[in-house]
Amino acid sequence: MRPIRPPFAARRGRSPRRRTSPVLAAVGLATALALTATACGSEDTNASAEASASAAGDGKIKIPDDIKDRLKEHGIDIDQWKGGAWKNWDKDDWLREAGDYINPIIKDLWDPDRMREAEDPDQGKGIDENDLSGDQGVTDPEPEPVEAQAVPAGYHENAPEAGKVFFDSPEGTMVCSATVVEDPAHPGKSNLVWTAGHCVHAGKKGGWYRNIAFVPSYNNDAMSAAELPTATKEEVAPYGVWWADWAQTSDQWIERGGATGGDGASYDFAVIHVTPEKGSGGKSLEETLGSALPVDFNAPAVAQVGDITATGYPAAKPFDGETMYQCADKPGRLSIAKSEPTMYRIGCTMTGGSSGGGWVATGSDGKPALVSNTSIGPVTAGWLAGPHLGTEAKGVYDGVSKKFATQ
């Protein structure tokens, strides 16, 4: 995570997070293109892709001309992109505005090796305690560490909504955690996934990450790191790979989010809409998994909240990112800045890689609901903090839901 909990980067990567502005930013231009491609290399940012835009009649995917035109508006040639242009992170070519999100599907880019190699990008980084010095009045004492517990094998039976988000950044291949949530526009048929803002966008000094994909119940059978190298894609991703054809986060994160420290942490949340890489028989993500969590935007104040359970795939030592863990603790308050909403904080030894993972508590209706997500934590681990989901978070959530309401 980011010592203040960052996303988990793959091998040489690091990931940015947190936002800090009060406005909501819609991730706009996301295109659900599918590029028939093969990726070579596991954790390698050099993964190459051969794509075809042939007519549908020959069994290959046809890229609609209007989508190609929209990509070209941003200076992106689809043939060059599929041939490896996505690896160009030049500042002038890195799309960062809310409406610039583009994430073409590159088939088989996320193979088992590449997923396994994704690690915590922020190793050695953590929150600077000086970030808290200006507002100790609403910051409760640091909680005692709660030892993270491994979720029993058969993750789908124990935490069916949880999974991992993979993405590419300038520093390499990275990974975060995420949660399948309900879609008010499509009851029982949601394709929405909740994660941290820093898992989709680099914040004030960068733009949208690329090749963002969600794998529910990653490594469902809890295979060890020694067993995974010989595992098939079906074993690693039993419910498929789901690409983010749309992403949305807060303007606060885009404008002020930082790679370390608490900048933008109070607004560090995001919602992505996903589509299956290889088809799902017409079923939505929720139908495929048989579950999705409601989101509570009216969760009670800290004093009225019982235990919160955080779920994720911690990747920084002593963890390896391959196993799902959980922590349960009664939350306290953490204030990074007087001008920003107070965050929830719990004792937990999960490390980087668990960023974006869902925090579940009894909602205002008495049923389990998502009330936050992992955002930050100290370099030494021991606690995690997540945003209180209010008006801005609901705006992000509603924006994505409405975008796909008629589809």
CSV table of C-alpha atoms in Angstrom, one decimal:
chain,number,residue,atom,x,y,z
A,1,MET,CA,0.0,0.0,0.0
A,2,ARG,CA,1.2,3.3,0.1
A,3,PRO,CA,2.6,4.0,3.4
A,4,ILE,CA,-0.4,5.7,3.7
A,5,ARG,CA,-1.6,2.9,1.6
A,6,PRO,CA,-0.8,3.0,-2.1
A,7,PRO,CA,-1.8,0.6,-4.8
A,8,PHE,CA,0.4,-2.3,-5.2
A,9,ALA,CA,2.7,-2.1,-8.0
A,10,ALA,CA,4.1,-4.8,-9.9
A,11,ARG,CA,7.7,-5.5,-9.6
A,12,ARG,CA,9.3,-2.2,-10.3
A,13,GLY,CA,6.2,-0.2,-10.0
A,14,ARG,CA,4.8,2.2,-7.7
A,15,SER,CA,1.5,3.6,-7.6
A,16,PRO,CA,0.0,7.0,-6.8
A,17,ARG,CA,-3.1,7.6,-4.9
A,18,ARG,CA,-5.4,10.0,-3.0
A,19,ARG,CA,-7.2,13.0,-4.1
A,20,THR,CA,-7.9,16.1,-2.4
A,21,SER,CA,-10.3,18.4,-4.2
A,22,PRO,CA,-14.0,18.7,-3.4
A,23,VAL,CA,-15.3,18.2,-6.9
A,24,LEU,CA,-16.3,15.0,-8.6
A,25,ALA,CA,-14.5,14.0,-11.7
A,26,ALA,CA,-16.2,11.8,-14.2
A,27,VAL,CA,-14.0,9.5,-16.1
A,28,GLY,CA,-15.2,10.0,-19.5
A,29,LEU,CA,-14.1,8.7,-22.8
A,30,ALA,CA,-13.6,5.1,-21.7
A,31,THR,CA,-13.9,2.8,-24.7
A,32,ALA,CA,-14.7,-0.9,-24.5
A,33,LEU,CA,-12.6,-1.9,-27.4
A,34,ALA,CA,-11.3,-5.3,-27.7
A,35,LEU,CA,-8.0,-5.9,-29.3
A,36,THR,CA,-7.2,-9.4,-30.2
A,37,ALA,CA,-3.7,-9.6,-28.9
A,38,THR,CA,-1.0,-11.7,-27.3
A,39,ALA,CA,1.2,-10.4,-24.6
A,40,CYS,CA,4.7,-11.6,-24.2
A,41,GLY,CA,6.5,-11.5,-20.9
A,42,SER,CA,5.1,-11.9,-17.5
A,43,GLU,CA,5.7,-8.9,-15.3
A,44,ASP,CA,7.2,-7.1,-18.1
A,45,THR,CA,6.1,-3.6,-19.2
A,46,ASN,CA,7.3,-4.8,-22.6
A,47,ALA,CA,4.3,-7.0,-23.1
A,48,SER,CA,3.6,-6.7,-26.8
A,49,ALA,CA,0.3,-7.1,-28.4
A,50,GLU,CA,-0.7,-8.1,-31.9
A,51,ALA,CA,-4.2,-6.9,-32.6
A,52,SER,CA,-6.6,-7.2,-35.5
A,53,ALA,CA,-9.4,-4.9,-36.6
A,54,SER,CA,-10.7,-7.3,-39.2
A,55,ALA,CA,-14.4,-7.5,-40.1
A,56,ALA,CA,-16.5,-9.5,-37.6
A,57,GLY,CA,-17.2,-12.1,-40.2
A,58,ASP,CA,-13.8,-13.6,-40.0
A,59,GLY,CA,-14.0,-14.2,-36.3
A,60,LYS,CA,-11.9,-11.3,-35.3
A,61,ILE,CA,-12.8,-8.2,-33.5
A,62,LYS,CA,-13.8,-5.1,-35.4
A,63,ILE,CA,-12.9,-1.7,-33.9
A,64,PRO,CA,-15.8,0.7,-34.7
A,65,ASP,CA,-14.6,3.7,-36.8
A,66,ASP,CA,-16.2,6.1,-34.3
A,67,ILE,CA,-14.1,4.7,-31.5
A,68,LYS,CA,-11.0,5.0,-33.6
A,69,ASP,CA,-11.9,8.6,-34.3
A,70,ARG,CA,-12.4,9.4,-30.6
A,71,LEU,CA,-9.0,7.8,-29.8
A,72,LYS,CA,-7.4,9.9,-32.5
A,73,GLU,CA,-8.8,13.0,-31.0
A,74,HIS,CA,-6.4,12.3,-28.1
A,75,GLY,CA,-3.6,11.6,-30.5
A,76,ILE,CA,-3.9,7.8,-30.1
A,77,ASP,CA,-3.7,5.6,-33.1
A,78,ILE,CA,-5.3,2.3,-32.3
A,79,ASP,CA,-2.9,0.2,-34.4
A,80,GLN,CA,0.1,1.8,-32.7
A,81,TRP,CA,-1.5,1.4,-29.3
A,82,LYS,CA,-2.1,-2.3,-29.7
A,83,GLY,CA,1.5,-2.6,-31.0
A,84,GLY,CA,2.9,-1.2,-27.8
A,85,ALA,CA,2.3,2.6,-27.9
A,86,TRP,CA,0.5,2.2,-24.5
A,87,LYS,CA,4.0,1.9,-23.0
A,88,ASN,CA,4.8,5.5,-23.9
A,89,TRP,CA,4.4,7.5,-20.6
A,90,ASP,CA,5.6,10.9,-21.9
A,91,LYS,CA,4.1,13.6,-19.9
A,92,ASP,CA,2.5,15.3,-22.9
A,93,ASP,CA,0.8,12.0,-24.0
A,94,TRP,CA,-0.4,10.9,-20.6
A,95,LEU,CA,-4.1,11.6,-20.4
A,96,ARG,CA,-5.1,12.9,-17.0
A,97,GLU,CA,-8.4,14.9,-17.2
A,98,ALA,CA,-11.6,13.4,-15.9
A,99,GLY,CA,-13.0,12.9,-19.4
A,100,ASP,CA,-9.9,11.5,-20.9
A,101,TYR,CA,-10.1,7.9,-19.7
A,102,ILE,CA,-9.4,5.3,-22.4
A,103,ASN,CA,-8.7,1.6,-21.7
A,104,PRO,CA,-8.8,-0.6,-24.8
A,105,ILE,CA,-8.9,-4.4,-24.0
A,106,ILE,CA,-5.7,-6.2,-24.9
A,107,LYS,CA,-6.7,-9.8,-24.9
A,108,ASP,CA,-4.5,-12.1,-22.8
A,109,LEU,CA,-2.2,-9.3,-21.6
A,110,TRP,CA,-3.0,-10.3,-18.1
A,111,ASP,CA,-1.8,-13.9,-18.1
A,112,PRO,CA,-1.0,-15.8,-14.9
A,113,ASP,CA,2.7,-14.8,-14.9
A,114,ARG,CA,2.0,-11.1,-15.3
A,115,MET,CA,-0.6,-11.1,-12.6
A,116,ARG,CA,1.7,-13.0,-10.2
A,117,GLU,CA,4.5,-10.6,-10.8
A,118,ALA,CA,2.4,-7.5,-9.9
A,119,GLU,CA,3.6,-6.2,-6.5
A,120,ASP,CA,3.4,-3.3,-4.1
A,121,PRO,CA,4.8,-0.2,-5.9
A,122,ASP,CA,5.3,1.7,-2.7
A,123,GLN,CA,7.6,-0.4,-0.7
A,124,GLY,CA,9.5,1.6,1.8
A,125,LYS,CA,7.1,4.5,1.6
A,126,GLY,CA,4.6,5.4,4.3
A,127,ILE,CA,2.7,8.3,5.8
A,128,ASP,CA,4.6,11.1,7.3
A,129,GLU,CA,3.3,11.6,10.9
A,130,ASN,CA,3.9,15.4,10.3
A,131,ASP,CA,0.8,15.2,8.0
A,132,LEU,CA,-1.3,14.9,11.1
A,133,SER,CA,0.3,17.6,13.3
A,134,GLY,CA,-2.2,20.3,12.4
A,135,ASP,CA,-5.4,18.6,13.5
A,136,GLN,CA,-4.8,16.3,16.4
A,137,GLY,CA,-8.1,17.4,17.9
A,138,VAL,CA,-10.1,15.1,15.7
A,139,THR,CA,-7.5,12.3,15.5
A,140,ASP,CA,-7.9,9.5,17.9
A,141,PRO,CA,-4.9,7.7,19.5
A,142,GLU,CA,-3.2,5.3,17.1
A,143,PRO,CA,-4.9,1.9,17.3
A,144,GLU,CA,-3.1,-1.3,18.4
A,145,PRO,CA,-2.1,-3.4,15.4
A,146,VAL,CA,-4.6,-6.1,14.5
A,147,GLU,CA,-2.9,-9.2,13.0
A,148,ALA,CA,-4.3,-9.8,9.5
A,149,GLN,CA,-5.9,-13.2,9.1
A,150,ALA,CA,-5.7,-15.3,5.9
A,151,VAL,CA,-9.1,-15.9,4.4
A,152,PRO,CA,-9.8,-19.7,4.1
A,153,ALA,CA,-9.3,-21.2,0.7
A,154,GLY,CA,-12.4,-20.9,-1.4
A,155,TYR,CA,-12.4,-17.2,-1.4
A,156,HIS,CA,-15.6,-17.1,-3.4
A,157,GLU,CA,-17.4,-18.8,-0.6
A,158,ASN,CA,-16.0,-16.5,2.1
A,159,ALA,CA,-15.7,-13.1,0.4
A,160,PRO,CA,-17.3,-13.4,-3.1
A,161,GLU,CA,-17.2,-9.7,-3.8
A,162,ALA,CA,-13.5,-9.3,-3.3
A,163,GLY,CA,-10.7,-9.4,-5.9
A,164,LYS,CA,-7.6,-7.8,-7.4
A,165,VAL,CA,-7.2,-4.8,-9.8
A,166,PHE,CA,-4.2,-5.0,-12.1
A,167,PHE,CA,-2.9,-2.0,-14.1
A,168,ASP,CA,0.2,-0.5,-15.7
A,169,SER,CA,1.9,2.7,-14.6
A,170,PRO,CA,5.1,4.4,-15.7
A,171,GLU,CA,7.0,2.4,-13.0
A,172,GLY,CA,5.7,-1.0,-14.0
A,173,THR,CA,2.9,-3.5,-13.5
A,174,MET,CA,0.9,-2.9,-10.3
A,175,VAL,CA,-1.9,-4.3,-8.2
A,176,CYS,CA,-4.6,-3.1,-5.8
A,177,SER,CA,-7.6,-4.7,-4.2
A,178,ALA,CA,-11.3,-4.1,-5.0
A,179,THR,CA,-14.9,-5.0,-4.3
A,180,VAL,CA,-18.0,-5.7,-6.5
A,181,VAL,CA,-20.8,-3.4,-5.6
A,182,GLU,CA,-24.5,-3.1,-6.5
A,183,ASP,CA,-25.6,-1.0,-9.4
A,184,PRO,CA,-28.9,0.9,-8.7
A,185,ALA,CA,-29.6,1.1,-12.5
A,186,HIS,CA,-29.2,-2.7,-12.9
A,187,PRO,CA,-30.5,-4.5,-9.8
A,188,GLY,CA,-29.0,-8.0,-9.6
A,189,LYS,CA,-26.9,-7.4,-12.7
A,190,SER,CA,-24.1,-5.0,-11.6
A,191,ASN,CA,-20.8,-4.6,-13.5
A,192,LEU,CA,-19.5,-2.0,-10.9
A,193,VAL,CA,-16.3,-2.4,-8.9
A,194,TRP,CA,-15.2,-0.1,-6.0
A,195,THR,CA,-11.6,0.6,-5.4
A,196,ALA,CA,-9.2,3.5,-4.4
A,197,GLY,CA,-8.7,6.5,-6.6
A,198,HIS,CA,-5.0,6.0,-6.5
A,199,CYS,CA,-5.5,2.6,-8.1
A,200,VAL,CA,-6.8,4.2,-11.4
A,201,HIS,CA,-5.2,7.7,-11.5
A,202,ALA,CA,-1.8,9.0,-10.4
A,203,GLY,CA,-3.2,12.2,-8.9
A,204,LYS,CA,-1.8,15.7,-9.3
A,205,LYS,CA,1.5,14.7,-11.0
A,206,GLY,CA,0.1,12.2,-13.4
A,207,GLY,CA,-2.8,10.7,-15.3
A,208,TRP,CA,-5.0,7.6,-15.8
A,209,TYR,CA,-3.3,4.3,-15.5
A,210,ARG,CA,-3.6,1.8,-18.3
A,211,ASN,CA,-4.7,-1.7,-18.9
A,212,ILE,CA,-6.9,-1.6,-15.8
A,213,ALA,CA,-8.5,-5.0,-15.2
A,214,PHE,CA,-10.4,-6.7,-12.3
A,215,VAL,CA,-10.0,-10.4,-11.3
A,216,PRO,CA,-12.6,-11.5,-8.8
A,217,SER,CA,-11.6,-14.2,-6.3
A,218,TYR,CA,-8.0,-14.1,-7.6
A,219,ASN,CA,-6.2,-17.4,-6.6
A,220,ASN,CA,-9.5,-18.7,-5.2
A,221,ASP,CA,-7.9,-21.9,-3.9
A,222,ALA,CA,-5.2,-20.0,-2.0
A,223,MET,CA,-2.3,-21.7,-3.8
A,224,SER,CA,1.1,-20.9,-2.4
A,225,ALA,CA,3.6,-18.7,-4.2
A,226,ALA,CA,5.5,-22.0,-5.0
A,227,GLU,CA,2.4,-23.5,-6.7
A,228,LEU,CA,1.3,-20.5,-8.7
A,229,PRO,CA,3.9,-20.6,-11.4
A,230,THR,CA,2.4,-23.8,-12.8
A,231,ALA,CA,-1.2,-22.7,-12.3
A,232,THR,CA,-3.5,-22.2,-15.3
A,233,LYS,CA,-5.3,-18.9,-16.0
A,234,GLU,CA,-8.6,-20.6,-15.1
A,235,GLU,CA,-7.1,-21.5,-11.6
A,236,VAL,CA,-5.7,-18.0,-11.1
A,237,ALA,CA,-8.8,-16.2,-12.4
A,238,PRO,CA,-11.7,-18.7,-12.0
A,239,TYR,CA,-14.3,-16.0,-12.8
A,240,GLY,CA,-12.4,-14.4,-15.6
A,241,VAL,CA,-10.6,-11.1,-16.3
A,242,TRP,CA,-12.9,-8.1,-16.4
A,243,TRP,CA,-11.5,-4.9,-18.1
A,244,ALA,CA,-12.5,-1.4,-17.0
A,245,ASP,CA,-14.2,0.2,-19.9
A,246,TRP,CA,-15.0,3.2,-17.7
A,247,ALA,CA,-13.5,4.7,-14.5
A,248,GLN,CA,-14.4,7.6,-12.3
A,249,THR,CA,-12.9,9.2,-9.3
A,250,SER,CA,-13.1,12.5,-7.5
A,251,ASP,CA,-11.7,15.8,-8.8
A,252,GLN,CA,-10.0,16.1,-5.4
A,253,TRP,CA,-7.8,13.2,-6.1
A,254,ILE,CA,-7.0,14.2,-9.7
A,255,GLU,CA,-6.1,17.8,-8.5
A,256,ARG,CA,-4.3,17.1,-5.3
A,257,GLY,CA,-3.7,13.4,-4.8
A,258,GLY,CA,-0.1,12.5,-4.0
A,259,ALA,CA,2.0,9.3,-4.3
A,260,THR,CA,2.9,9.5,-0.6
A,261,GLY,CA,1.6,11.2,2.5
A,262,GLY,CA,-2.0,12.0,3.0
A,263,ASP,CA,-2.7,14.4,0.1
A,264,GLY,CA,-6.2,13.7,-1.2
A,265,ALA,CA,-6.7,10.6,1.0
A,266,SER,CA,-10.1,11.8,2.2
A,267,TYR,CA,-11.3,11.5,-1.4
A,268,ASP,CA,-9.4,8.5,-2.4
A,269,PHE,CA,-12.1,6.3,-3.9
A,270,ALA,CA,-13.1,5.3,-7.4
A,271,VAL,CA,-15.7,3.2,-9.3
A,272,ILE,CA,-15.0,1.3,-12.4
A,273,HIS,CA,-17.4,-0.3,-14.8
A,274,VAL,CA,-16.1,-3.6,-16.2
A,275,THR,CA,-16.7,-5.8,-19.2
A,276,PRO,CA,-15.5,-9.4,-19.6
A,277,GLU,CA,-12.3,-10.0,-21.6
A,278,LYS,CA,-13.6,-13.2,-23.2
A,279,GLY,CA,-17.4,-13.0,-22.9
A,280,SER,CA,-19.6,-14.2,-20.0
A,281,GLY,CA,-22.5,-15.8,-21.7
A,282,GLY,CA,-24.4,-12.5,-21.4
A,283,LYS,CA,-24.1,-12.5,-17.6
A,284,SER,CA,-23.1,-9.5,-15.6
A,285,LEU,CA,-20.3,-9.6,-13.1
A,286,GLU,CA,-22.8,-9.8,-10.2
A,287,GLU,CA,-24.6,-12.7,-11.9
A,288,THR,CA,-21.3,-14.4,-12.6
A,289,LEU,CA,-20.3,-14.2,-8.9
A,290,GLY,CA,-23.7,-14.4,-7.4
A,291,SER,CA,-23.1,-11.4,-5.1
A,292,ALA,CA,-22.5,-7.7,-4.9
A,293,LEU,CA,-22.4,-5.4,-1.8
A,294,PRO,CA,-24.6,-2.3,-1.3
A,295,VAL,CA,-22.7,0.9,-0.6
A,296,ASP,CA,-23.7,3.0,2.4
A,297,PHE,CA,-23.2,6.7,1.9
A,298,ASN,CA,-24.9,7.5,5.2
A,299,ALA,CA,-22.8,5.3,7.5
A,300,PRO,CA,-22.9,6.5,11.1
A,301,ALA,CA,-20.2,8.5,12.8
A,302,VAL,CA,-17.3,6.6,14.2
A,303,ALA,CA,-18.7,6.4,17.7
A,304,GLN,CA,-21.7,4.5,16.4
A,305,VAL,CA,-19.9,2.1,14.2
A,306,GLY,CA,-19.1,-1.4,15.4
A,307,ASP,CA,-16.3,-3.5,13.9
A,308,ILE,CA,-15.3,-2.8,10.4
A,309,THR,CA,-13.8,-5.7,8.3
A,310,ALA,CA,-11.2,-4.7,5.7
A,311,THR,CA,-10.3,-7.2,2.9
A,312,GLY,CA,-7.4,-7.2,0.5
A,313,TYR,CA,-4.4,-8.8,-1.0
A,314,PRO,CA,-1.4,-7.3,0.8
A,315,ALA,CA,1.7,-7.5,-1.4
A,316,ALA,CA,4.5,-5.7,0.6
A,317,LYS,CA,6.6,-7.8,3.0
A,318,PRO,CA,5.9,-10.0,4.9
A,319,PHE,CA,3.1,-10.8,2.5
A,320,ASP,CA,3.4,-11.8,-1.2
A,321,GLY,CA,0.2,-10.5,-2.8
A,322,GLU,CA,-1.1,-13.9,-3.7
A,323,THR,CA,-3.3,-14.5,-0.7
A,324,MET,CA,-6.5,-12.8,0.6
A,325,TYR,CA,-6.5,-11.4,4.1
A,326,GLN,CA,-8.9,-9.6,6.4
A,327,CYS,CA,-8.7,-7.4,9.5
A,328,ALA,CA,-11.6,-6.6,11.8
A,329,ASP,CA,-11.4,-3.7,14.3
A,330,LYS,CA,-13.5,-0.9,15.8
A,331,PRO,CA,-12.6,2.3,13.9
A,332,GLY,CA,-11.2,5.5,15.3
A,333,ARG,CA,-10.8,8.9,13.6
A,334,LEU,CA,-7.9,10.2,11.5
A,335,SER,CA,-7.7,13.7,10.2
A,336,ILE,CA,-5.1,14.6,7.7
A,337,ALA,CA,-6.1,18.2,7.2
A,338,LYS,CA,-8.7,20.5,8.9
A,339,SER,CA,-10.3,21.3,5.5
A,340,GLU,CA,-11.0,17.7,4.6
A,341,PRO,CA,-13.4,15.1,6.0
A,342,THR,CA,-12.2,12.9,8.9
A,343,MET,CA,-11.3,9.4,7.9
A,344,TYR,CA,-11.9,6.0,9.5
A,345,ARG,CA,-8.8,4.3,10.9
A,346,ILE,CA,-8.4,0.7,12.1
A,347,GLY,CA,-5.6,-1.4,13.5
A,348,CYS,CA,-4.4,-3.8,10.8
A,349,THR,CA,-1.1,-5.3,9.7
A,350,MET,CA,-2.0,-5.6,6.0
A,351,THR,CA,0.5,-3.8,3.7
A,352,GLY,CA,0.6,-2.3,0.2
A,353,GLY,CA,-1.5,-4.2,-2.3
A,354,SER,CA,-4.5,-4.1,0.0
A,355,SER,CA,-5.1,-0.5,-1.2
A,356,GLY,CA,-8.6,-0.2,-2.6
A,357,GLY,CA,-9.9,-3.2,-0.7
A,358,GLY,CA,-13.4,-2.9,0.7
A,359,TRP,CA,-14.3,-2.0,4.3
A,360,VAL,CA,-17.6,-3.7,5.3
A,361,ALA,CA,-19.7,-2.9,8.4
A,362,THR,CA,-23.4,-3.0,9.4
A,363,GLY,CA,-25.0,-0.4,7.3
A,364,SER,CA,-27.7,2.1,8.2
A,365,ASP,CA,-30.3,-0.6,7.3
A,366,GLY,CA,-28.8,-3.2,9.6
A,367,LYS,CA,-27.2,-5.2,6.7
A,368,PRO,CA,-23.6,-5.6,5.7
A,369,ALA,CA,-22.5,-2.8,3.4
A,370,LEU,CA,-19.4,-1.2,2.0
A,371,VAL,CA,-18.6,1.9,4.1
A,372,SER,CA,-15.0,2.7,3.0
A,373,ASN,CA,-11.9,1.4,1.2
A,374,THR,CA,-8.3,1.1,2.1
A,375,SER,CA,-6.4,4.3,1.2
A,376,ILE,CA,-3.3,4.9,3.4
A,377,GLY,CA,-1.2,3.4,6.1
A,378,PRO,CA,2.2,3.9,7.7
A,379,VAL,CA,5.5,2.6,6.3
A,380,THR,CA,5.8,0.2,9.2
A,381,ALA,CA,2.3,-1.1,8.9
A,382,GLY,CA,0.0,-1.5,11.9
A,383,TRP,CA,-3.0,0.5,10.9
A,384,LEU,CA,-5.0,1.5,7.8
A,385,ALA,CA,-7.2,4.5,7.0
A,386,GLY,CA,-10.1,4.9,4.6
A,387,PRO,CA,-12.4,7.7,3.5
A,388,HIS,CA,-15.8,8.3,5.0
A,389,LEU,CA,-18.1,7.9,1.9
A,390,GLY,CA,-20.3,11.0,1.6
A,391,THR,CA,-21.7,13.3,-1.1
A,392,GLU,CA,-18.6,13.3,-3.3
A,393,ALA,CA,-18.4,9.5,-3.2
A,394,LYS,CA,-22.1,9.1,-4.1
A,395,GLY,CA,-21.6,11.5,-7.0
A,396,VAL,CA,-18.9,9.3,-8.4
A,397,TYR,CA,-20.9,6.1,-7.9
A,398,ASP,CA,-24.1,7.6,-9.4
A,399,GLY,CA,-22.2,9.0,-12.3
A,400,VAL,CA,-20.9,5.6,-13.4
A,401,SER,CA,-24.3,3.9,-12.8
A,402,LYS,CA,-26.1,6.5,-14.9
A,403,LYS,CA,-23.6,6.3,-17.7
A,404,PHE,CA,-24.5,2.7,-18.3
A,405,ALA,CA,-28.2,2.8,-17.2
A,406,THR,CA,-29.5,2.2,-20.7
A,407,GLN,CA,-27.1,-0.4,-21.7
